[in-house]
């Protein structure tokens, strides 16, 4: 039990197999060590056992908020969903914004722990500290948007006022490995296959109804000082300043032109490092400018909604008239994010804006991750070009956006043999078609819109991310592109191991609070400590809070070690690695660059205190991680725990 401020000390454990709900408190020591949201969620998943089948009844699906969720803290509307990933069996956590995290807190919960498998489709209804399982048979087969509308009609509540929904679409129901969970505002917990796990459990949706019951800080004076400093920094930042900063004006897609201009935008499955390079080599009209934040704002922006307690309003609602199968379709959706625009656009060999918007909207409705969906189709295009799908028909052609729209439906419903293969993701394609050379995945999860040849921090970040290739585990582009907290040379590999580990630890903290990472473009550890101490009533130092971030990141790595992962899995796609015979050097402003991965890994492991990607037992002791059997590795021993034991 914990009596810290910011917690309800109330977690619901829902046994879907038995249809039973039990309520429990939070261990006080765990709350202090792992904070909440991501950290505490991963601890619950760890306690369930690293050897569970991701698509079995014993896998835990944890919906978690943190001690700052739903408070006055800026950008505190996020929620973490933690589980063992069906992509490759690693631990994963996936977050989304909007209002569902705040409403879960206001409804009286720190978290919901789903285990087992329902015999028939159900959804969970949460109100006033109670969880009720309701029949969802009539919702099964519906897209997220129809599910949203049907639930609102059935419940005396209204989205935008007192109701939130987190649901899966056909992608989750049919266990697409990269299926996601989407809320009523098209905010997605996109990565890691959380929607696939939810579908396997026959859980269609989690619905929360609540009034605004914001928790008060335990130490008002300390909290007030931290909040004041944070707000001032956000308002002064060139990135976050409301109605002025790049993120506020153009959303996340402010980065499209930035990465294009520095030749750091992976294009055509990462063969090129910008659309300009592809255009100069192959011709055609591909141009990243046409899907950029600036172009979006000038041409298709219709609204700028925001999440709970956020003055930045990075969400950009857009509207287009898209043509598909000869019919004109009106598409209005929230929102056209940088990663989505890239994966379903330039990296797939086209920059048709209307079709890209339609594809993002379709991914949201089908409940599949836009990044993995786009990258998997780009991988399939390259495999088609090489004849690897000759036995399955025509495959899928480069840059054919109309064909991509069709393929998304086929993947989500596993309509045919090719779509079924693509639904199983890059790791399956690598193994089934000897397609390692075509994959942009690390630990089964595909990379994001930052080229590791041009940004060396992202190279080591993709390689060492615990949940698979990811830009959000340690967002080094903050320093490499935006100069936050200071400008570093993106092409320099020395020092990037330490930089990456620092960002990873800081993001583990913010993900556990759970607040948006974008606050880190303005705030620092001082503001984090003041607001955390003020809310909880604790008196932790900056170093103690950073140590909590290290502990959380290390617990995740320890889980992965016990699940069979080690340093061999901390790698990059061949085309990006210096010295590899299949490497493709960058062009333009980053001409000739490749990722010096071995050197960066050596530096990174030294900073982490790991041995060949494995957490030694003495490092677990140093961080106070007192669970599990240990890995059998020590810092002074080159031996390594058996990968499968």
XYZ file of C-alpha atoms in Angstrom:
645
model
C 0.000 0.000 0.000
C 1.172 3.554 -0.683
C -0.078 6.861 0.673
C 2.057 9.026 -1.619
C 0.348 11.977 -3.256
C -0.603 11.490 -6.907
C -1.721 7.872 -6.417
C -5.149 6.442 -5.664
C -3.487 3.253 -4.399
C -6.038 1.433 -6.513
C -5.257 -1.035 -9.302
C -7.855 -3.327 -10.854
C -6.757 -6.864 -11.731
C -9.174 -8.232 -14.323
C -9.262 -11.970 -14.998
C -10.859 -12.171 -18.432
C -10.994 -15.971 -18.373
C -13.161 -15.983 -15.264
C -14.852 -12.622 -15.799
C -13.737 -11.485 -12.353
C -12.331 -8.170 -11.084
C -10.229 -7.714 -7.938
C -8.826 -4.483 -6.525
C -5.424 -4.054 -4.925
C -3.097 -1.356 -3.670
C 0.389 -0.477 -4.885
C 3.460 -1.654 -3.028
C 4.988 1.480 -1.524
C 8.559 0.422 -2.315
C 7.631 -0.297 -5.947
C 5.984 3.125 -6.252
C 9.191 4.796 -5.059
C 11.502 2.651 -7.183
C 9.511 2.526 -10.422
C 7.366 5.705 -10.134
C 4.291 4.620 -12.142
C 2.981 4.256 -15.729
C 5.857 2.734 -17.758
C 8.101 1.855 -14.809
C 5.448 0.303 -12.620
C 3.738 -1.294 -15.626
C 6.953 -3.009 -16.683
C 7.427 -4.209 -13.088
C 3.956 -5.816 -13.174
C 4.798 -7.437 -16.537
C 8.136 -8.638 -15.140
C 6.418 -10.180 -12.124
C 4.136 -12.097 -14.505
C 7.263 -13.822 -15.887
C 9.503 -13.179 -18.928
C 8.796 -16.675 -20.280
C 5.053 -16.238 -20.888
C 3.636 -16.639 -24.383
C 2.845 -13.128 -25.706
C -0.329 -14.551 -27.225
C -1.307 -16.733 -24.317
C -3.599 -16.196 -21.331
C -0.709 -15.633 -18.900
C 0.585 -12.520 -20.672
C -0.336 -9.371 -18.779
C -1.742 -6.282 -20.501
C -1.319 -3.315 -18.179
C -3.020 0.070 -18.713
C -1.084 2.388 -16.378
C -0.995 6.061 -15.490
C 1.539 7.812 -13.284
C 1.577 10.128 -10.273
C 1.472 13.231 -12.501
C -1.170 11.958 -14.960
C -4.338 14.049 -15.039
C -2.892 16.816 -12.864
C -2.074 20.459 -13.513
C 1.358 19.411 -14.792
C 1.673 20.459 -18.431
C 1.250 17.686 -21.011
C 0.110 15.177 -18.355
C -2.627 13.446 -20.349
C -0.734 10.307 -21.329
C -1.203 6.634 -20.536
C 1.209 3.683 -20.813
C 0.193 0.229 -22.034
C 2.725 -2.432 -21.073
C 2.974 -6.082 -22.083
C 5.208 -8.739 -23.621
C 5.343 -7.928 -27.315
C 4.078 -10.407 -29.906
C 6.522 -8.891 -32.399
C 9.586 -10.717 -31.052
C 8.894 -11.462 -27.386
C 10.540 -8.405 -25.807
C 8.972 -6.263 -23.106
C 7.173 -3.250 -24.538
C 5.310 -0.158 -23.448
C 3.314 2.061 -25.753
C 1.824 5.447 -24.892
C -0.834 7.752 -26.265
C -2.087 11.210 -25.432
C -5.495 12.787 -25.492
C -7.727 12.435 -22.423
C -8.055 8.717 -21.680
C -5.108 8.606 -19.251
C -6.383 11.587 -17.312
C -9.921 10.179 -17.195
C -8.704 6.830 -15.912
C -6.979 8.693 -13.083
C -10.080 10.808 -12.447
C -12.171 7.632 -12.345
C -10.083 6.493 -9.382
C -7.440 4.182 -10.866
C -3.665 3.993 -11.089
C -3.907 1.060 -13.463
C -5.820 -1.838 -14.997
C -4.168 -5.263 -15.250
C -5.791 -7.604 -17.768
C -4.900 -11.288 -17.759
C -6.494 -14.427 -19.179
C -8.642 -14.654 -22.311
C -12.376 -14.011 -22.524
C -14.472 -16.736 -24.151
C -16.433 -14.112 -26.083
C -15.687 -10.465 -26.949
C -15.999 -8.037 -24.048
C -15.203 -4.454 -23.239
C -14.301 -3.002 -19.859
C -16.400 -0.134 -18.531
C -14.817 2.008 -15.802
C -16.647 4.537 -13.638
C -16.328 5.726 -10.017
C -13.611 3.292 -8.993
C -15.377 0.222 -10.410
C -14.690 -2.001 -13.436
C -17.464 -3.872 -15.226
C -17.025 -6.322 -18.110
C -19.706 -5.936 -20.777
C -20.578 -7.901 -23.888
C -18.845 -6.643 -27.040
C -20.065 -9.229 -29.551
C -21.910 -6.510 -31.458
C -18.685 -4.478 -31.687
C -16.435 -7.271 -32.949
C -15.532 -6.692 -36.574
C -16.123 -2.947 -36.402
C -13.446 -0.387 -37.065
C -12.312 1.917 -34.278
C -14.471 4.781 -35.557
C -17.704 2.746 -35.680
C -16.862 1.279 -32.279
C -16.444 4.792 -30.908
C -19.799 5.935 -32.256
C -21.644 2.808 -31.116
C -20.303 3.043 -27.568
C -21.177 6.728 -27.299
C -24.734 5.906 -28.353
C -24.983 3.194 -25.691
C -23.537 5.110 -22.734
C -24.811 8.299 -21.151
C -21.619 10.177 -21.822
C -19.964 12.353 -24.422
C -16.479 12.297 -25.877
C -14.720 15.549 -25.166
C -16.678 16.010 -21.933
C -16.665 12.963 -19.660
C -16.056 9.893 -21.822
C -12.955 8.222 -23.277
C -12.445 5.003 -25.206
C -9.393 2.891 -26.050
C -10.213 0.248 -28.664
C -8.849 -2.139 -31.258
C -9.983 -2.564 -34.839
C -9.887 -5.566 -37.174
C -6.074 -5.478 -37.023
C -6.099 -6.362 -33.336
C -8.953 -8.829 -33.681
C -7.025 -10.714 -36.368
C -3.793 -10.505 -34.373
C -1.727 -8.467 -36.796
C 1.582 -8.488 -34.948
C 1.888 -4.678 -35.056
C -1.756 -3.929 -34.241
C -2.302 -0.946 -31.964
C -4.812 0.537 -29.545
C -6.521 3.782 -30.583
C -8.575 6.200 -28.511
C -11.557 8.266 -29.587
C -9.342 11.096 -30.835
C -7.184 8.879 -33.086
C -4.328 8.915 -30.591
C -2.600 5.553 -30.834
C -0.526 3.365 -28.573
C 1.077 2.354 -31.798
C 4.213 0.397 -31.139
C 4.906 -3.078 -29.822
C 1.756 -4.922 -30.884
C -0.324 -3.990 -27.838
C -3.477 -4.183 -29.967
C -2.544 -7.710 -31.028
C -2.365 -8.786 -27.367
C -5.678 -7.050 -26.673
C -7.322 -8.863 -29.582
C -5.926 -12.189 -28.417
C -7.642 -11.572 -25.086
C -10.981 -10.881 -26.823
C -10.942 -7.423 -25.258
C -12.454 -4.971 -27.737
C -12.265 -1.734 -25.772
C -11.637 -0.010 -22.466
C -14.198 2.720 -21.828
C -13.790 5.306 -19.076
C -16.445 7.703 -17.796
C -15.471 10.330 -15.251
C -15.879 13.893 -14.152
C -12.753 16.014 -13.694
C -11.368 15.030 -10.294
C -7.847 16.410 -10.419
C -5.614 15.303 -7.555
C -3.992 17.963 -5.393
C -0.262 18.094 -4.664
C 0.940 16.861 -1.283
C 3.341 19.815 -1.106
C 1.590 22.771 -2.730
C 4.484 25.223 -2.438
C 7.080 22.940 -4.059
C 4.662 21.908 -6.784
C 3.696 25.511 -7.495
C 7.337 26.509 -7.940
C 8.050 23.600 -10.281
C 4.918 24.224 -12.322
C 5.721 27.941 -12.626
C 9.251 27.219 -13.863
C 8.007 24.597 -16.309
C 5.362 26.885 -17.803
C 7.849 29.706 -18.251
C 10.336 27.443 -20.040
C 7.632 26.038 -22.322
C 6.475 29.533 -23.251
C 10.037 30.676 -23.985
C 11.127 27.670 -26.054
C 11.444 28.078 -29.826
C 10.035 24.562 -30.135
C 7.119 24.558 -27.674
C 6.025 28.204 -27.320
C 2.230 28.237 -27.803
C 1.220 29.560 -31.245
C 4.847 30.389 -32.044
C 7.166 27.401 -31.587
C 7.764 24.960 -34.406
C 5.962 22.117 -32.651
C 2.982 24.305 -31.838
C 2.745 25.726 -35.358
C 3.394 22.624 -37.447
C 3.080 19.644 -35.109
C 5.562 16.787 -35.209
C 5.702 17.128 -38.984
C 7.819 20.245 -38.547
C 10.702 17.772 -38.860
C 9.957 16.591 -42.425
C 11.765 19.447 -44.163
C 14.487 19.578 -41.487
C 15.547 15.952 -41.959
C 15.133 16.177 -45.732
C 17.457 19.160 -45.942
C 20.201 17.448 -43.929
C 19.829 14.214 -45.936
C 18.615 12.338 -42.898
C 15.193 11.216 -44.187
C 15.217 7.488 -45.061
C 13.561 7.084 -48.450
C 12.522 4.027 -50.484
C 13.070 1.552 -47.640
C 16.172 3.424 -46.543
C 17.995 3.070 -49.864
C 18.238 6.864 -50.060
C 18.627 9.480 -47.330
C 16.280 12.070 -48.835
C 13.584 12.347 -51.467
C 15.939 14.664 -53.341
C 18.524 11.881 -53.600
C 15.912 9.475 -54.913
C 14.626 12.055 -57.380
C 18.120 12.783 -58.687
C 18.866 9.081 -59.076
C 15.575 7.759 -60.449
C 13.624 10.808 -61.595
C 9.955 11.219 -60.724
C 8.146 13.846 -58.698
C 8.753 12.579 -55.156
C 9.328 15.564 -52.826
C 9.129 15.589 -49.025
C 7.952 19.209 -49.079
C 4.541 17.995 -50.278
C 3.900 16.077 -47.048
C 5.639 18.501 -44.674
C 4.157 20.339 -41.708
C 4.501 23.680 -43.457
C 2.618 22.441 -46.511
C -0.039 20.816 -44.337
C -0.642 24.024 -42.390
C -1.018 26.069 -45.559
C -3.240 23.629 -47.448
C -5.231 21.094 -45.405
C -5.216 22.174 -41.730
C -8.732 22.582 -40.289
C -8.304 22.492 -36.509
C -5.715 22.402 -33.712
C -7.108 20.395 -30.788
C -5.004 19.577 -27.759
C -4.539 16.984 -25.028
C -5.186 17.373 -21.309
C -3.281 20.289 -19.756
C -1.256 21.068 -22.881
C -0.678 24.638 -24.117
C 1.405 23.490 -27.103
C -1.395 21.910 -29.173
C 0.834 19.929 -31.523
C -2.116 17.927 -32.868
C -3.022 19.113 -36.363
C -6.429 18.044 -37.618
C -6.552 17.852 -41.396
C -9.138 17.359 -44.122
C -8.646 16.179 -47.720
C -10.687 14.966 -50.666
C -9.013 11.692 -51.616
C -9.747 9.541 -54.652
C -9.935 5.774 -54.240
C -11.388 3.243 -56.687
C -12.729 6.126 -58.746
C -14.695 7.590 -55.846
C -13.980 10.865 -54.077
C -13.764 10.472 -50.306
C -13.830 13.197 -47.689
C -11.290 12.380 -44.985
C -11.011 14.426 -41.804
C -8.668 13.038 -39.181
C -6.452 13.850 -36.222
C -3.624 13.983 -36.887
C -1.059 13.783 -39.656
C 2.114 13.001 -37.676
C 5.695 13.086 -38.940
C 6.446 9.378 -38.468
C 3.176 8.324 -40.111
C 3.587 10.720 -43.025
C 7.118 9.386 -43.596
C 6.450 5.650 -43.274
C 3.364 5.734 -45.509
C 4.960 8.298 -47.849
C 8.656 8.863 -48.676
C 9.908 5.572 -47.270
C 7.341 3.782 -49.414
C 8.455 5.697 -52.491
C 5.780 8.368 -52.919
C 4.685 11.759 -51.534
C 1.006 11.929 -52.486
C -0.482 13.977 -49.636
C -4.143 13.038 -50.043
C -3.392 9.319 -50.242
C -1.046 9.551 -47.251
C -3.766 11.175 -45.131
C -6.238 8.510 -46.227
C -3.767 5.766 -45.261
C -3.142 7.220 -41.796
C -6.891 7.457 -41.223
C -7.329 3.892 -42.440
C -4.560 2.643 -40.115
C -6.274 4.354 -37.181
C -9.621 2.818 -38.040
C -8.172 -0.649 -38.675
C -6.010 -0.372 -35.573
C -2.535 -0.977 -37.043
C 0.655 0.934 -36.313
C 1.374 3.439 -39.073
C 5.168 3.095 -38.759
C 5.300 -0.686 -38.938
C 2.551 -0.827 -41.576
C 4.376 1.606 -43.861
C 7.783 0.040 -43.309
C 6.456 -3.484 -43.806
C 4.915 -2.463 -47.123
C 8.163 -0.745 -48.156
C 10.020 -3.939 -47.288
C 7.492 -5.890 -49.377
C 8.005 -3.505 -52.312
C 11.740 -4.176 -52.261
C 11.121 -7.917 -51.951
C 8.697 -7.749 -54.886
C 11.354 -5.989 -56.959
C 13.792 -8.815 -56.129
C 11.286 -11.531 -57.023
C 10.851 -12.910 -53.504
C 7.059 -12.950 -53.802
C 6.873 -14.487 -57.280
C 5.027 -17.517 -55.936
C 2.382 -15.314 -54.290
C 1.193 -13.266 -57.241
C 2.061 -9.691 -58.122
C 3.383 -8.476 -54.780
C 3.249 -4.712 -54.275
C 4.887 -2.042 -56.450
C 7.056 0.859 -55.363
C 5.199 4.061 -54.614
C 1.778 2.757 -55.629
C -0.257 4.578 -52.977
C -3.590 3.251 -54.256
C -2.277 -0.301 -53.956
C -1.043 0.506 -50.443
C -4.542 1.624 -49.419
C -5.906 -1.729 -50.604
C -3.103 -3.638 -48.904
C -3.860 -2.092 -45.498
C -7.361 -3.596 -45.607
C -5.993 -6.935 -46.758
C -3.385 -6.990 -43.975
C -5.869 -6.089 -41.222
C -8.237 -8.862 -42.302
C -5.501 -11.307 -43.389
C -7.445 -11.661 -46.643
C -4.913 -13.622 -48.685
C -1.550 -15.376 -48.400
C 0.608 -12.312 -49.097
C -1.378 -10.120 -46.699
C -1.167 -12.854 -44.078
C 2.625 -12.867 -44.350
C 2.777 -9.068 -44.111
C 0.471 -9.131 -41.067
C 3.083 -11.226 -39.246
C 5.643 -8.432 -39.638
C 9.264 -8.013 -40.703
C 10.732 -10.682 -38.408
C 8.481 -13.295 -40.016
C 9.349 -12.028 -43.515
C 13.069 -12.158 -42.719
C 12.819 -15.799 -41.669
C 10.247 -17.039 -44.181
C 11.725 -15.401 -47.302
C 15.406 -15.020 -46.390
C 14.772 -11.267 -46.405
C 17.153 -9.975 -43.716
C 18.713 -7.653 -46.278
C 15.331 -6.025 -46.953
C 14.324 -5.355 -43.348
C 14.552 -2.075 -41.436
C 13.722 -3.796 -38.141
C 15.615 -4.205 -34.873
C 14.282 -6.886 -32.526
C 11.410 -7.247 -34.985
C 10.225 -3.622 -34.757
C 10.902 -1.207 -37.596
C 12.822 2.047 -37.330
C 11.476 5.573 -37.468
C 12.044 8.594 -39.711
C 15.634 9.412 -38.717
C 18.421 7.948 -40.807
C 21.092 6.289 -38.624
C 23.753 7.103 -41.219
C 23.108 10.809 -40.750
C 22.272 10.859 -37.015
C 24.627 8.590 -35.100
C 22.706 9.019 -31.847
C 19.736 7.386 -33.527
C 21.973 4.543 -34.723
C 22.893 3.495 -31.184
C 19.375 4.394 -30.036
C 17.687 2.056 -32.529
C 20.151 -0.720 -31.724
C 19.809 -0.599 -27.930
C 16.118 0.237 -27.589
C 14.546 -2.373 -25.340
C 11.299 -2.506 -27.299
C 12.915 -2.692 -30.753
C 13.929 0.092 -33.140
C 12.466 3.283 -31.708
C 13.128 7.014 -31.725
C 11.240 7.606 -28.467
C 13.336 5.458 -26.106
C 16.113 8.051 -26.275
C 15.314 11.041 -28.473
C 18.834 12.124 -29.432
C 17.542 14.218 -32.392
C 16.705 16.796 -29.705
C 20.459 17.465 -29.465
C 21.446 16.460 -33.004
C 18.757 18.471 -34.826
C 17.332 20.997 -32.377
C 20.314 21.750 -30.119
C 18.518 20.710 -26.906
C 20.023 20.877 -24.328
C 23.014 21.732 -26.540
C 23.938 21.224 -30.185
C 25.970 18.129 -31.038
C 27.316 17.057 -34.424
C 24.879 14.470 -35.792
C 27.612 12.811 -37.882
C 30.005 12.344 -34.913
C 29.763 8.909 -33.300
C 32.057 9.486 -30.312
C 30.024 10.370 -27.227
C 26.749 9.141 -28.698
C 26.633 6.076 -26.453
C 26.596 8.268 -23.359
C 24.183 10.767 -24.946
C 21.788 7.973 -25.863
C 21.846 6.433 -22.376
C 21.174 9.847 -20.811
C 18.127 10.446 -23.002
C 16.881 6.902 -22.416
C 16.985 7.408 -18.648
C 15.260 10.796 -18.807
C 12.498 9.433 -21.024
C 12.020 6.478 -18.697
C 11.281 9.074 -15.999
C 8.817 11.132 -18.054
C 7.113 7.969 -19.377
C 6.645 6.855 -15.788
C 5.245 10.189 -14.586
C 3.371 9.868 -17.408
C 3.922 13.167 -19.206
C 4.626 13.957 -22.844
C 8.238 13.758 -24.013
C 7.789 17.086 -25.745
C 8.058 18.840 -22.396
C 11.754 17.860 -22.501
C 12.237 20.374 -25.321
C 11.834 22.991 -22.584
C 11.949 21.436 -19.106
C 14.852 19.721 -17.390
C 15.512 17.473 -14.433
C 15.105 20.381 -11.991
C 11.496 20.963 -13.053
C 10.851 17.209 -13.012
C 12.091 16.911 -9.422
C 10.100 19.886 -8.148
C 6.825 18.736 -9.686
C 7.321 15.098 -8.672
C 8.256 15.981 -5.109
C 5.458 18.513 -4.902
C 2.835 16.032 -6.068
C 3.994 13.003 -4.068
C 5.346 14.672 -0.946
C 8.704 12.944 -1.413
C 12.077 14.686 -1.200
C 14.141 12.955 -3.888
C 17.243 14.585 -5.320
C 18.006 15.006 -9.012
C 20.456 12.102 -8.866
C 17.930 9.876 -7.115
C 15.349 10.569 -9.799
C 17.878 9.891 -12.567
C 18.761 6.663 -10.771
C 15.089 5.678 -10.958
C 15.235 6.189 -14.743
C 18.326 3.967 -14.923
C 16.588 1.346 -12.805
C 13.524 1.282 -15.056
C 15.564 1.021 -18.248
C 17.739 -1.684 -16.723
C 14.727 -3.684 -15.498
C 13.460 -3.742 -19.087
C 16.842 -4.934 -20.351
C 16.968 -7.552 -17.591
C 13.520 -8.815 -18.654
C 14.760 -9.079 -22.241
C 17.901 -10.935 -21.127
C 15.741 -13.497 -19.333
C 13.567 -13.730 -22.462
C 16.636 -14.594 -24.575
C 17.983 -11.257 -25.851
C 21.619 -10.120 -25.580
C 24.136 -7.907 -27.372
C 23.748 -9.822 -30.630
C 20.251 -8.358 -30.836
C 21.561 -4.795 -30.393
C 22.177 -4.339 -34.078
C 21.057 -2.358 -37.129
C 19.861 -3.304 -40.598
C 22.886 -4.271 -42.688
C 22.542 -1.373 -45.097
C 23.417 1.131 -42.374
C 26.481 -0.488 -40.761
C 30.054 0.492 -41.561
C 32.055 -2.375 -42.974
C 29.088 -4.531 -43.946
C 29.128 -5.732 -47.547
C 25.477 -4.775 -48.034
C 25.873 -1.284 -46.533
C 24.564 1.702 -48.486
C 26.369 4.973 -47.664
C 24.334 8.128 -47.185
C 24.118 10.800 -49.865
C 23.946 14.585 -50.065
C 24.844 16.428 -46.886
C 25.705 13.146 -45.174
C 27.460 11.616 -48.172
C 29.514 8.510 -47.449
C 28.326 8.174 -43.854
C 27.626 4.812 -42.230
C 26.933 3.943 -38.604
C 30.005 2.979 -36.545
C 27.885 0.664 -34.450
C 30.555 -1.480 -32.787
C 32.390 1.548 -31.395
C 29.177 3.128 -30.129
C 27.995 -0.117 -28.522
C 31.285 -0.452 -26.647
C 30.911 3.058 -25.249
C 27.224 2.520 -24.476
C 27.765 -0.750 -22.599
C 30.533 0.838 -20.555
C 28.215 3.674 -19.538
C 25.441 1.205 -18.715
C 27.672 -1.221 -16.866
C 26.438 -4.101 -19.031
C 28.425 -7.035 -20.444
C 27.761 -7.676 -24.149
C 24.213 -6.374 -23.769
C 23.507 -8.394 -20.609
C 22.882 -6.817 -17.204
C 25.389 -8.295 -14.731
C 24.140 -9.300 -11.314
C 26.242 -6.707 -9.516
C 24.609 -3.967 -11.629
C 21.186 -5.262 -10.584
C 22.329 -5.018 -6.972
C 23.647 -1.466 -7.447
C 20.276 -0.335 -8.779
C 18.230 -2.170 -6.169
C 16.561 -4.529 -8.644
C 15.727 -7.380 -6.322
C 13.572 -9.606 -8.524
C 14.200 -12.624 -10.707
C 17.045 -15.135 -10.762
C 19.771 -12.825 -12.077
C 21.517 -13.307 -15.408
C 24.548 -15.172 -14.109
C 26.877 -12.510 -15.487
C 29.281 -10.307 -13.513
C 31.013 -7.114 -14.609
C 34.418 -8.732 -14.431
C 33.444 -11.855 -16.338
C 33.094 -12.156 -20.090
C 30.771 -15.110 -19.663
C 27.196 -14.666 -20.655
C 23.943 -16.211 -19.551
C 22.632 -18.861 -21.955
C 20.289 -17.091 -24.346
C 17.426 -19.556 -24.004
C 17.723 -20.648 -20.364
